[in-house]
Coordinates of C-alpha atoms in Angstrom, one line a residue:
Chain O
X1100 CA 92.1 77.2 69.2
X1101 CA 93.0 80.7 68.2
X1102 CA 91.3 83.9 67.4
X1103 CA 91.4 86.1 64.5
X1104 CA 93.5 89.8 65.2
X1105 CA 95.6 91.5 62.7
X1106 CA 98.7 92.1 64.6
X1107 CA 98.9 89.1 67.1
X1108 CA 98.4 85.3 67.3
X1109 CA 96.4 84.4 70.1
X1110 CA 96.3 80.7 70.2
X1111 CA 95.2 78.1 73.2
X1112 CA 96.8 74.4 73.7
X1113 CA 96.3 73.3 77.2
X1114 CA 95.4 75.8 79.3
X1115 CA 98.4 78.1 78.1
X1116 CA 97.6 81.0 75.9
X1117 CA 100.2 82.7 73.8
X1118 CA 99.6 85.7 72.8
X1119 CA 102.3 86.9 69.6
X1120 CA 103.3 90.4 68.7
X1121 CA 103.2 89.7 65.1
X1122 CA 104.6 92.4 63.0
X1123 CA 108.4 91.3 62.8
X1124 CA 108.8 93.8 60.0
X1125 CA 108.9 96.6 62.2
X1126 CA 110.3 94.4 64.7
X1127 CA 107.0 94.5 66.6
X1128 CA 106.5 97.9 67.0
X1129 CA 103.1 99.2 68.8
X1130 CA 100.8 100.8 66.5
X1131 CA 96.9 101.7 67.6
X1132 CA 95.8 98.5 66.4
X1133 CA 98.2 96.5 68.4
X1134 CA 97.5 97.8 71.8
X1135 CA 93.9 97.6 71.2
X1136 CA 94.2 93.6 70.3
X1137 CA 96.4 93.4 73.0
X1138 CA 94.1 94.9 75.4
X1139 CA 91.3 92.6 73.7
X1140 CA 93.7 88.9 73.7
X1141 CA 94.5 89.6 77.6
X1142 CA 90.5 90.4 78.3
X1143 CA 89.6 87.1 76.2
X1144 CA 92.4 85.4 78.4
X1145 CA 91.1 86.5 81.5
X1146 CA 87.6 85.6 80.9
X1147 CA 88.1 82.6 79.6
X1148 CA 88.2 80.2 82.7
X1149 CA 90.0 77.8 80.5
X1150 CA 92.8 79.8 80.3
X1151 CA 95.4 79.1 83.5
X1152 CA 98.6 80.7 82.2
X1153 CA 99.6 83.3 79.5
X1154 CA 103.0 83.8 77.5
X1155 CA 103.5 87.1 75.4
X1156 CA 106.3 87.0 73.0
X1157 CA 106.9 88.6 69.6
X1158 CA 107.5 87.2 66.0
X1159 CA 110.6 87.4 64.2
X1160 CA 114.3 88.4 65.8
X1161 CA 112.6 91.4 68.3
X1162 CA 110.2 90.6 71.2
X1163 CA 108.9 94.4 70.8
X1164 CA 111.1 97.9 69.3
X1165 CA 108.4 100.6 71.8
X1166 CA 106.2 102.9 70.0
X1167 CA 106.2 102.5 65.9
X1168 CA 108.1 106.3 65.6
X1169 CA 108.7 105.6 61.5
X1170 CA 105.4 105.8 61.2
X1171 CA 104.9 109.3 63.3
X1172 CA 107.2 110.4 60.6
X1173 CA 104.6 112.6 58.7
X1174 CA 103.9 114.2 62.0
X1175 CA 107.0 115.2 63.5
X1176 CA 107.3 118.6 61.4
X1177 CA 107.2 122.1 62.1
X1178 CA 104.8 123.5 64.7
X1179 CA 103.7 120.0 65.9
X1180 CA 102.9 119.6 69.9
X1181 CA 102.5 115.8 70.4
X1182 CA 99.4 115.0 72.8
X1183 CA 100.8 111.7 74.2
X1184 CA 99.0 111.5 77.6
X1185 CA 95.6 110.6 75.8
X1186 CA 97.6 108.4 73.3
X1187 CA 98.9 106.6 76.9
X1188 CA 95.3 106.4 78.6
X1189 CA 93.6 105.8 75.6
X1190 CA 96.2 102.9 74.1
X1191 CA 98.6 101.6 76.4
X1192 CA 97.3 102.3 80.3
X1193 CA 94.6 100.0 79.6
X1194 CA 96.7 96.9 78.5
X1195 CA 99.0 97.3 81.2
X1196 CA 96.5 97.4 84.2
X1197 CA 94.7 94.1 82.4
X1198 CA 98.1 92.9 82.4
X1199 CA 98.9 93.3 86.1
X1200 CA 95.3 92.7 87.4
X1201 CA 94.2 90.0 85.9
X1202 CA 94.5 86.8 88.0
X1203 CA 96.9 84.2 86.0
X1204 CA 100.4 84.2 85.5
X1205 CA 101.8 85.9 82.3
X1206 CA 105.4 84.9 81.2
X1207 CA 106.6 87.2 78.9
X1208 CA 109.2 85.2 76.8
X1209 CA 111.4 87.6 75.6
X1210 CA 113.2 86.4 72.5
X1211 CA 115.2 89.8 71.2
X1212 CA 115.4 93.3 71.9
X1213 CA 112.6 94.7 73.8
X1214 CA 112.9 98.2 74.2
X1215 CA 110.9 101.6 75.4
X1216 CA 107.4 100.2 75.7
X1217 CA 108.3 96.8 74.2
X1218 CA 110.8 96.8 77.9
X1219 CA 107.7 98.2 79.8
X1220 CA 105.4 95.2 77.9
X1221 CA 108.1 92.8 79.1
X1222 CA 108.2 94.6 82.6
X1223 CA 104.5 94.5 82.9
X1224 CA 104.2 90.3 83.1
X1225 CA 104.8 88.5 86.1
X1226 CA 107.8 86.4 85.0
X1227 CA 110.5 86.7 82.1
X1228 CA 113.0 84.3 80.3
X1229 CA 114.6 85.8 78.2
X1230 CA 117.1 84.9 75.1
X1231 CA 120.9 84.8 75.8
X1232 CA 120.9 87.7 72.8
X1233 CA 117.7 89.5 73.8
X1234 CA 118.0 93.0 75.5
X1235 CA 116.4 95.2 77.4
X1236 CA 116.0 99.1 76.7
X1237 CA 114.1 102.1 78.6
X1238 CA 115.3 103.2 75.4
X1239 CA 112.7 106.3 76.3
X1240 CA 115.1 109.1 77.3
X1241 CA 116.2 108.9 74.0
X1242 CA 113.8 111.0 72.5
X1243 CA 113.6 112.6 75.5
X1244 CA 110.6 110.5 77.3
X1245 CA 109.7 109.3 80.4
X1246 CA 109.6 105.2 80.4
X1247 CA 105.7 105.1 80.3
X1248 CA 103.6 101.8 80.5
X1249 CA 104.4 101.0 84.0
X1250 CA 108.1 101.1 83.7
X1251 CA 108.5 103.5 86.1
X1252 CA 106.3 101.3 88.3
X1253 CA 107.3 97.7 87.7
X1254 CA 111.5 99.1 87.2
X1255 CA 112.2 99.9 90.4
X1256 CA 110.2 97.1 92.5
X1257 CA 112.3 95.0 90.0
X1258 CA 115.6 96.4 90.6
X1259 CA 115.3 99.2 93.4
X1260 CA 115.9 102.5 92.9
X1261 CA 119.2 103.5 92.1
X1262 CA 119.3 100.5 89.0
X1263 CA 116.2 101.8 88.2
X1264 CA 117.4 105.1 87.9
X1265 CA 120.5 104.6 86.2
X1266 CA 118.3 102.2 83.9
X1267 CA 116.3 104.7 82.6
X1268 CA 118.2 108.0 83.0
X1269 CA 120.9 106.4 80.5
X1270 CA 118.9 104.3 78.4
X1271 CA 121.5 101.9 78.2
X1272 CA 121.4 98.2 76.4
X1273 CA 120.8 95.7 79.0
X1274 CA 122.0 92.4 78.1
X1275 CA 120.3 89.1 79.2
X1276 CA 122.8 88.2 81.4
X1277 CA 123.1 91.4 82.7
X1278 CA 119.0 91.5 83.3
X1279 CA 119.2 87.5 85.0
X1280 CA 122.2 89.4 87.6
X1281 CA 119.5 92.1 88.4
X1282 CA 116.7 89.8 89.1
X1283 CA 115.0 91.6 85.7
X1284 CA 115.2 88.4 84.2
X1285 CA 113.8 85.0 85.6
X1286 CA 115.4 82.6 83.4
X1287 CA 118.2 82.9 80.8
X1288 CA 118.0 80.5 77.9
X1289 CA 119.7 79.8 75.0
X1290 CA 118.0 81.5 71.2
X1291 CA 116.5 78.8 70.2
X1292 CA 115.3 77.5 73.6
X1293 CA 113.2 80.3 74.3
X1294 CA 110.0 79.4 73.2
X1295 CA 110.1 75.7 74.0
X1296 CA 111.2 76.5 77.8
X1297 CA 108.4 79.6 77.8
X1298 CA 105.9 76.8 76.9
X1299 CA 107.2 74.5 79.5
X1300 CA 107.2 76.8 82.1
X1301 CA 103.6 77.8 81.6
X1302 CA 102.5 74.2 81.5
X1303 CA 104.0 74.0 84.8
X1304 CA 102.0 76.6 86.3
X1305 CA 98.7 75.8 84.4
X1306 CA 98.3 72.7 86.5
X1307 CA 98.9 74.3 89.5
X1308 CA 96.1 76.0 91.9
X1309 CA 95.1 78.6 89.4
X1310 CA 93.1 80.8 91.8
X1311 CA 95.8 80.4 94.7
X1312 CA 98.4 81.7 91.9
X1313 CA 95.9 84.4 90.9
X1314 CA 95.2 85.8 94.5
X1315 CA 99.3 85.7 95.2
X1316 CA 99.2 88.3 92.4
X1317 CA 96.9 90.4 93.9
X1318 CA 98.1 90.4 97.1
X1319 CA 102.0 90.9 96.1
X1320 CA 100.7 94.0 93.7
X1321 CA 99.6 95.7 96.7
X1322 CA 102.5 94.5 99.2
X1323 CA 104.4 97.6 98.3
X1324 CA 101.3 100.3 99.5
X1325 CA 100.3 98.7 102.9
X1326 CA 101.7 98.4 106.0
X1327 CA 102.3 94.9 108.1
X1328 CA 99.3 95.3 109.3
X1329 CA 97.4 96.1 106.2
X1330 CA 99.2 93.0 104.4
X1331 CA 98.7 90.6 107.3
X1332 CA 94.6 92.0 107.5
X1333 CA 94.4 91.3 103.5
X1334 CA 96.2 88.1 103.4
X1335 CA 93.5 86.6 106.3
X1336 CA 90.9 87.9 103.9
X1337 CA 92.8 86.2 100.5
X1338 CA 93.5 83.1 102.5
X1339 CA 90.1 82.3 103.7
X1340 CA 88.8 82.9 99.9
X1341 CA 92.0 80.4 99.2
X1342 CA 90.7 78.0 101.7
X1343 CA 87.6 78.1 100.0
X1344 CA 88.8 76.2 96.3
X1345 CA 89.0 72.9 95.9
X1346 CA 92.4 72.8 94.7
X1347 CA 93.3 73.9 98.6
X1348 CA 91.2 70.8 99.7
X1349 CA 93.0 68.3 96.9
X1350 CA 95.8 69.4 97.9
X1351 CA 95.9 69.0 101.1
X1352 CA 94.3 65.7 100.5
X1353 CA 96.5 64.8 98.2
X1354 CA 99.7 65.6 100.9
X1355 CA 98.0 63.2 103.6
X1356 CA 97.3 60.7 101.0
X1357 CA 100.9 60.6 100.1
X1358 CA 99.9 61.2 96.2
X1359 CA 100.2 63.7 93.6
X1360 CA 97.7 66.1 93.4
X1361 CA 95.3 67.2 90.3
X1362 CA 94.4 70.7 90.3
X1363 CA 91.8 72.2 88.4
X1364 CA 92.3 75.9 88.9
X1365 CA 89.1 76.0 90.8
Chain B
X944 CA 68.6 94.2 95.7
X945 CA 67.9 90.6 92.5
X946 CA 67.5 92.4 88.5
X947 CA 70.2 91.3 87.4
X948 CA 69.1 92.0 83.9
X949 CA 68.8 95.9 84.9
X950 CA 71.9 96.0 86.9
X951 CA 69.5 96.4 89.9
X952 CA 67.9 99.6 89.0
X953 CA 65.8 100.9 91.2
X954 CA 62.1 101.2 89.6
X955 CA 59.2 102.7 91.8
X956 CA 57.9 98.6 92.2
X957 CA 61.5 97.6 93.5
X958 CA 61.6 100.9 95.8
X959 CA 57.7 99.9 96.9
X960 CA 59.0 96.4 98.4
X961 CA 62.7 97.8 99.4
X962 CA 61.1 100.3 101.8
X963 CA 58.5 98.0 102.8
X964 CA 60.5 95.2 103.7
X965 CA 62.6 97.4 105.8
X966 CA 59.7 98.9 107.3
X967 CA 58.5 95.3 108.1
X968 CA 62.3 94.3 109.4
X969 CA 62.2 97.9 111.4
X970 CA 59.0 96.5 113.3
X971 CA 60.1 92.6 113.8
X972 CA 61.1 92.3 117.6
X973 CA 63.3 89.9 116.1
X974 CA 65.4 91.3 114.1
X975 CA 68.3 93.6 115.5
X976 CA 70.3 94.7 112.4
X977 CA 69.5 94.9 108.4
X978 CA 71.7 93.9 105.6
X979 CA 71.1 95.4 102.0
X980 CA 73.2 94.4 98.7
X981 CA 73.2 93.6 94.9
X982 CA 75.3 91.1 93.7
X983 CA 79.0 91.1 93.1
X984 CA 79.1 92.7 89.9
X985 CA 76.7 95.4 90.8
X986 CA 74.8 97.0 93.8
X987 CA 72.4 99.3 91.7
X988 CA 73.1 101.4 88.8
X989 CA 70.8 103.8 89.0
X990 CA 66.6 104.9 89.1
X991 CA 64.9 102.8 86.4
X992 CA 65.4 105.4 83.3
X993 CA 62.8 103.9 81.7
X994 CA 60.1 104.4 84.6
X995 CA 61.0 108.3 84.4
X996 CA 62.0 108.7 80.6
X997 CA 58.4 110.6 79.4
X998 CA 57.1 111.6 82.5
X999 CA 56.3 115.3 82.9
X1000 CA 57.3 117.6 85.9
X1001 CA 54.1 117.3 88.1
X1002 CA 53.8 113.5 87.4
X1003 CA 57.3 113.5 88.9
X1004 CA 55.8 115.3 91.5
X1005 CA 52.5 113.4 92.2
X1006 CA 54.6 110.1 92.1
X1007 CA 56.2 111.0 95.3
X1008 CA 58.8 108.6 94.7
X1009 CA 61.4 110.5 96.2
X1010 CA 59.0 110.6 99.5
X1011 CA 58.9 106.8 99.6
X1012 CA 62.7 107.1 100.1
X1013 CA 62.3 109.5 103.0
X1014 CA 60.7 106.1 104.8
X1015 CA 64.1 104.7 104.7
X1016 CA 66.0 107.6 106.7
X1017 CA 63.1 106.6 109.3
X1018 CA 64.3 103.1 109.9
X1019 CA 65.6 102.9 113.1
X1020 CA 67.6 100.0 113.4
X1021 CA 71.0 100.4 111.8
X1022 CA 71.6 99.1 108.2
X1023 CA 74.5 97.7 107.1
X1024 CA 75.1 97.8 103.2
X1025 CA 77.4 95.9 101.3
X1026 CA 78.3 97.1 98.3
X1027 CA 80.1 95.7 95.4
X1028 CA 80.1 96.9 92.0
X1029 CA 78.4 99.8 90.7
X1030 CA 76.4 102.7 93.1
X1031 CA 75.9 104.9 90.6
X1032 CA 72.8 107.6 91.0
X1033 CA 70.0 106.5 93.2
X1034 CA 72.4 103.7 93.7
X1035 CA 74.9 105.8 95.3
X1036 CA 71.9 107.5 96.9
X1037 CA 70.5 104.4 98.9
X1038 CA 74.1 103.4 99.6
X1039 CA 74.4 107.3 101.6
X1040 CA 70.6 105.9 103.4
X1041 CA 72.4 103.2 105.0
X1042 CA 74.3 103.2 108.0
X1043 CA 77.6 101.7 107.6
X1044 CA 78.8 100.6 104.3
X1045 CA 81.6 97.7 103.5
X1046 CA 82.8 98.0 100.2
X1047 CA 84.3 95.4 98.0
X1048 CA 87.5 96.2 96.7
X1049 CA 85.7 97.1 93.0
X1050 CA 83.2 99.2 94.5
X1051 CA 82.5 102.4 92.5
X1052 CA 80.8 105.1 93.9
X1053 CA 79.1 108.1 91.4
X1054 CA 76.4 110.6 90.6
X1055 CA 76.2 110.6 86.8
X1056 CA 73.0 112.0 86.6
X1057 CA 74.2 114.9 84.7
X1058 CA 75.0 112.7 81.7
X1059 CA 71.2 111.8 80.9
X1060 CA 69.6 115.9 81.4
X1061 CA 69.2 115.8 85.1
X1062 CA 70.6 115.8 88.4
X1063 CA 70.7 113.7 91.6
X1064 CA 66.9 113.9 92.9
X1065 CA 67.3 111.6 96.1
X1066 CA 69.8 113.1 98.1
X1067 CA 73.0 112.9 96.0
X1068 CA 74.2 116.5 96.4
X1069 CA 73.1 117.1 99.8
X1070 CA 74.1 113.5 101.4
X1071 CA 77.3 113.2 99.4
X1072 CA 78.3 117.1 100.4
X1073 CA 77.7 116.3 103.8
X1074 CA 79.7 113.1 103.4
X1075 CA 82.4 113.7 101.5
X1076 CA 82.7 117.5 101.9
X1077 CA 82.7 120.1 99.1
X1078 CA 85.7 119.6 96.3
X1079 CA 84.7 115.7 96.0
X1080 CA 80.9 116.0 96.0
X1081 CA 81.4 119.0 92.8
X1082 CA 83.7 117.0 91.1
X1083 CA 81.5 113.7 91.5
X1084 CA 78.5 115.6 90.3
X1085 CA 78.7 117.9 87.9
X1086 CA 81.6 115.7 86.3
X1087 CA 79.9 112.3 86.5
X1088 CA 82.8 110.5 87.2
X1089 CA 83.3 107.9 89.7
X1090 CA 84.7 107.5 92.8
X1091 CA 86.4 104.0 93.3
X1092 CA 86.6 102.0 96.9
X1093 CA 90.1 103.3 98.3
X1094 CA 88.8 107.1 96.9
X1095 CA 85.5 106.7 98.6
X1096 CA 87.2 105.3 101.6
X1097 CA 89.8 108.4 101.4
X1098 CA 86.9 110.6 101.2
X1099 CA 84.9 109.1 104.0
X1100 CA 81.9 108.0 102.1
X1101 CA 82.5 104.4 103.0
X1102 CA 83.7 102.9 106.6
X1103 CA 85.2 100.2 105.1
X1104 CA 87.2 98.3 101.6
X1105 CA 87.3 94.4 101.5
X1106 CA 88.5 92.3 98.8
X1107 CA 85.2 91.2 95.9
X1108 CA 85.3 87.4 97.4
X1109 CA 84.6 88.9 101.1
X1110 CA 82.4 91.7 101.2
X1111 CA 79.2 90.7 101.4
X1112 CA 80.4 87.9 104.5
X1113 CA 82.3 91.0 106.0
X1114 CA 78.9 93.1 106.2
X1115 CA 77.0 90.2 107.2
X1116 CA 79.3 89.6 109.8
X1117 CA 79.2 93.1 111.2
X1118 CA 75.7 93.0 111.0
X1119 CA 75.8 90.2 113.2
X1120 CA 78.1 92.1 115.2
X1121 CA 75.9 95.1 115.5
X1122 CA 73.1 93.2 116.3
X1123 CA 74.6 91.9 119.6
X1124 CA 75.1 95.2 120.8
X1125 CA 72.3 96.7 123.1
X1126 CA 69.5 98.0 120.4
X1127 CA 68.0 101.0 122.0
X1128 CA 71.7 102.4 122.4
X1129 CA 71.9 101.4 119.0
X1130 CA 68.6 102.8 117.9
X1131 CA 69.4 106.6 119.8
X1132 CA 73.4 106.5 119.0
X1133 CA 72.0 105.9 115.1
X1134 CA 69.6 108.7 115.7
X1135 CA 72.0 111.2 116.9
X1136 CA 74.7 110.7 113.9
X1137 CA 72.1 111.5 111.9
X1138 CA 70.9 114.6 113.6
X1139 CA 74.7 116.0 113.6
X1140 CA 74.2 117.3 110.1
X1141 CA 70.6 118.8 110.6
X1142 CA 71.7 120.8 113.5
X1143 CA 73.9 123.5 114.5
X1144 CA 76.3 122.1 117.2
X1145 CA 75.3 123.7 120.6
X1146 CA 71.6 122.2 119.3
X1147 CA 72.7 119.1 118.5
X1148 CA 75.4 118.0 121.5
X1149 CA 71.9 119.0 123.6
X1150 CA 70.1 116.7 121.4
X1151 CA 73.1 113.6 121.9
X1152 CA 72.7 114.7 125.6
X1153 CA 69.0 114.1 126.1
X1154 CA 69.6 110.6 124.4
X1155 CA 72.6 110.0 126.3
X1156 CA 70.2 110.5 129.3
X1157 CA 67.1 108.8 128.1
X1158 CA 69.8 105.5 127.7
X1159 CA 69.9 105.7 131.7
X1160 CA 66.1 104.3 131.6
X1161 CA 67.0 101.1 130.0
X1162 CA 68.2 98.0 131.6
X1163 CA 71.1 97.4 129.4
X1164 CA 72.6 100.7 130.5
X1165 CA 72.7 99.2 134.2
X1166 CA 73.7 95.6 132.8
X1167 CA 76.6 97.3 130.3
X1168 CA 77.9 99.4 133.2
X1169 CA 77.5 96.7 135.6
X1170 CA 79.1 94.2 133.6
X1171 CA 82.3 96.7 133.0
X1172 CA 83.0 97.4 137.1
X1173 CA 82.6 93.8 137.7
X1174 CA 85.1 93.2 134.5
X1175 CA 82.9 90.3 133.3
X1176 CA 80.5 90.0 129.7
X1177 CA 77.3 92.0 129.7
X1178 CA 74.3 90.2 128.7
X1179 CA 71.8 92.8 127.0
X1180 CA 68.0 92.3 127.0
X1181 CA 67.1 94.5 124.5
X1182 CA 65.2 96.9 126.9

């Protein structure tokens, strides 16, 4: 199944959904209509309950090049005082917070370079595997930018501060190995094993407990702004909500029975 | 709160039965504690719009509407509201009737009134002041925009912030809670709270302290007290 958009594929097979960047010829690049379809693909995703896993990748040799500057070309001239804040809550703030509330796992398979908010996209899921060529860029201080779309959110819980620092201060190339050594990277495959592995990696988590998955997001998102205490009181509340799905009964079931369970994601 | 349709807006014929069935629960010697909510997605998004749209000023006026929620400040036993979802406008205003509220984790809180021509009519800028103090309550109002759980929980308009799956099971439970507790302490501790914004202190801590006194009449004091020296469970009676 797949849904008509302009500059991604969105296409279903078996509870995965992959969502494509699809304008290679500027290597991906955002433009206006791309973050709104993205914004658009991740809410379809969400609501659609038979949806238990997500990959986000790009077409062609780049996962995503950041924000489409060629085409700001006309603007840059003279007198001009860019109004990017609006362009970020408006576009891009959206997509991300879909991105990092929504419930079910999102692999981001990163196949080539991914840099400014094309890095920040790749940031912004909850697992990577990446190409042995691709790379990783906060590529923002370049043009003298802040990393926006989460970067400076998702970089250093990622890598810790002082990586995350030098990371975006420099703008330096990171390579995939380098990115698998800081934990930036999940998985580390070979070119043209990318996209097979992303697909295998999301059917492994679409058959398991979808909603157990989802709440473990939701819980780790906020692990970082609570206490002990605060964690401990919202994981009893999670839990009993967990304790409540029928994938918790199967698969405890399923333990005593000695047999592999079936989940449902229910 | 069940129209679904309307995301629970509150028309005079829902506001009629709301106040009447708390009235009713107020009076039930049965019943110890209240629980009001919408649904998950919403709690109530406002007056019917409709019900007001062509009205002039005195029909506003002759409809009393607003009186009928003056009933609900009346209630004496305490209400618990939980609230998921939307409170926006007379939404937000019922929530600020009720006496504790537990909040689901998408709970938004907000006075947009000014976005249709008009203001809060039912207590929005006096309760929400009171609540949430000055700089908020402006902001909220003249603004329109909305206050989420953890903000309203920052700005002490709400007790407490739950996650969407446990909210209404958290308020329940603290209802059941509340209604173990001995009710005419209840019933005078609720009525003081709510005198501490109509009065100027040296009135009003003379006003706790006649209730604290009037407590002494009831056998639950002498049970509760009781109970504590002897280190054991009190068992109230309700009287």
């Amino acid at each position: 199944m797949a849904a008509e958009y302009e500059t991604i594929q969105y296409e279903v097979r078996d509870a995965v959904c992959t969502i494509t960047l699809n304008r290679p010829e500027v290597y991906n690049a955002f433009n206006e209509a791309m973050t709104a379809e993205l914004l658009l693909a991740f809410k379809a995703a969400e609501r659609d309950t038979s949806i238990r896993a997500l990959i986000i990748t790009g077409a062609g040799k780049a996962f995503c090049s950041g924000q489409d500057l060629k085409s700001l070309k006309d603007n840059y001239v003279d007198g001009y005082v860019p109004v990017l804040g609006e362009r970020l809550r408006k576009g891009y703030n959206p997509m991300i917070l879909k991105m990092r509330s929504m419930e079910k796992p999102i692999i981001a398979a990163v196949n080539g370079v991914a840099a400014g908010a094309g890095c920040s996209l790749a940031l912004a899921a909850d697992l990577r595997i990446m190409a042995e060529s691709a790379t990783l860029i906060e590529v923002f201080v370049h043009v003298g930018l802040i990393p926006d779309c989460g970067s400076t959110y998702t970089l250093p819980r990622l890598v810790g501060m002082g990586k995350a620092f030098e990371l975006c201060a420099m703008g330096d190339k990171v390579s995939a190995k380098e990115a698998l050594r800081l934990g930036l990277a999940n998985r580390v495959v070979a070119d043209d094993a990318v996209a097979g592995q992303a697909e295998e990696w999301a059917r492994q988590l679409a058959i398991l407990p979808t909603k157990a998955i989802g709440l473990t997001k939701r819980l780790l998102n906020q692990a970082f702004d609570h206490s002990l205490e605060q964690q401990l009181e919202a994981e009893a509340f999670v839990q009993r909500t967990a304790g409540e799905t029928a994938d918790h009964f199967e698969g405890v079931r399923a333990f005593i029975e000695k047999r592999k369970p079936e989940f449902h994601g229910k | 709160m069940n129209r679904p349709e309307v995301l629970n807006a509150l028309s005079l014929e829902l506001m009629k039965k709301l106040v009447a069935q708390l009235e009713a629960y107020d009076d039930d010697p049965n019943i110890y504690a209240i629980l009001l909510s919408g649904s998950e997605k919403v709690f109530a998004a406002g007056a019917d719009i409709k019900d007001m749209a062509d009205a002039s000023t005195f029909e506003m006026y002759n409809r009393k509407q607003f009186a009928r929620w003056e009933r609900i400040k009346k209630i004496s036993k305490p209400i618990v509201a939980a609230i998921s979802g939307y409170a926006l406008g007379g939404g937000c205003e019922l929530a600020m009737h009720c006496d504790i509220i537990v909040a689901s984790e998408t709970a938004k809180f907000g006075q947009p009134e000014i976005n249709i021509g008009v203001m809060p009519g039912a207590g929005g800028t006096q309760r929400l002041t009171r609540a949430v103090g000055k700089a908020v309550a402006m902001d909220v109002v003249l603004s329109g925009r909305f206050l989420s759980a953890r903000e309203a929980l920052s700005a002490g308009l709400v007790s407490r912030v739950v996650p969407k799956e446990n909210f209404f099971d958290e308020a329940l439970r603290i209802a059941h809670e509340l209604a173990k507790k001995p009710p005419l302490a209840l019933r005078l501790a609720k009525e003081s709270v709510l005198k501490a914004h109509e009065m100027s202190l040296s009135d009003g801590l003379e006003y706790e302290r006649k209730l604290f006194y009037m407590l002494f009449a009831t056998e639950d004091q002498k049970e509760g007290m009781q109970a504590f020296i002897e280190k054991r469970r009190p068992e109230f009676k309700g009287k």
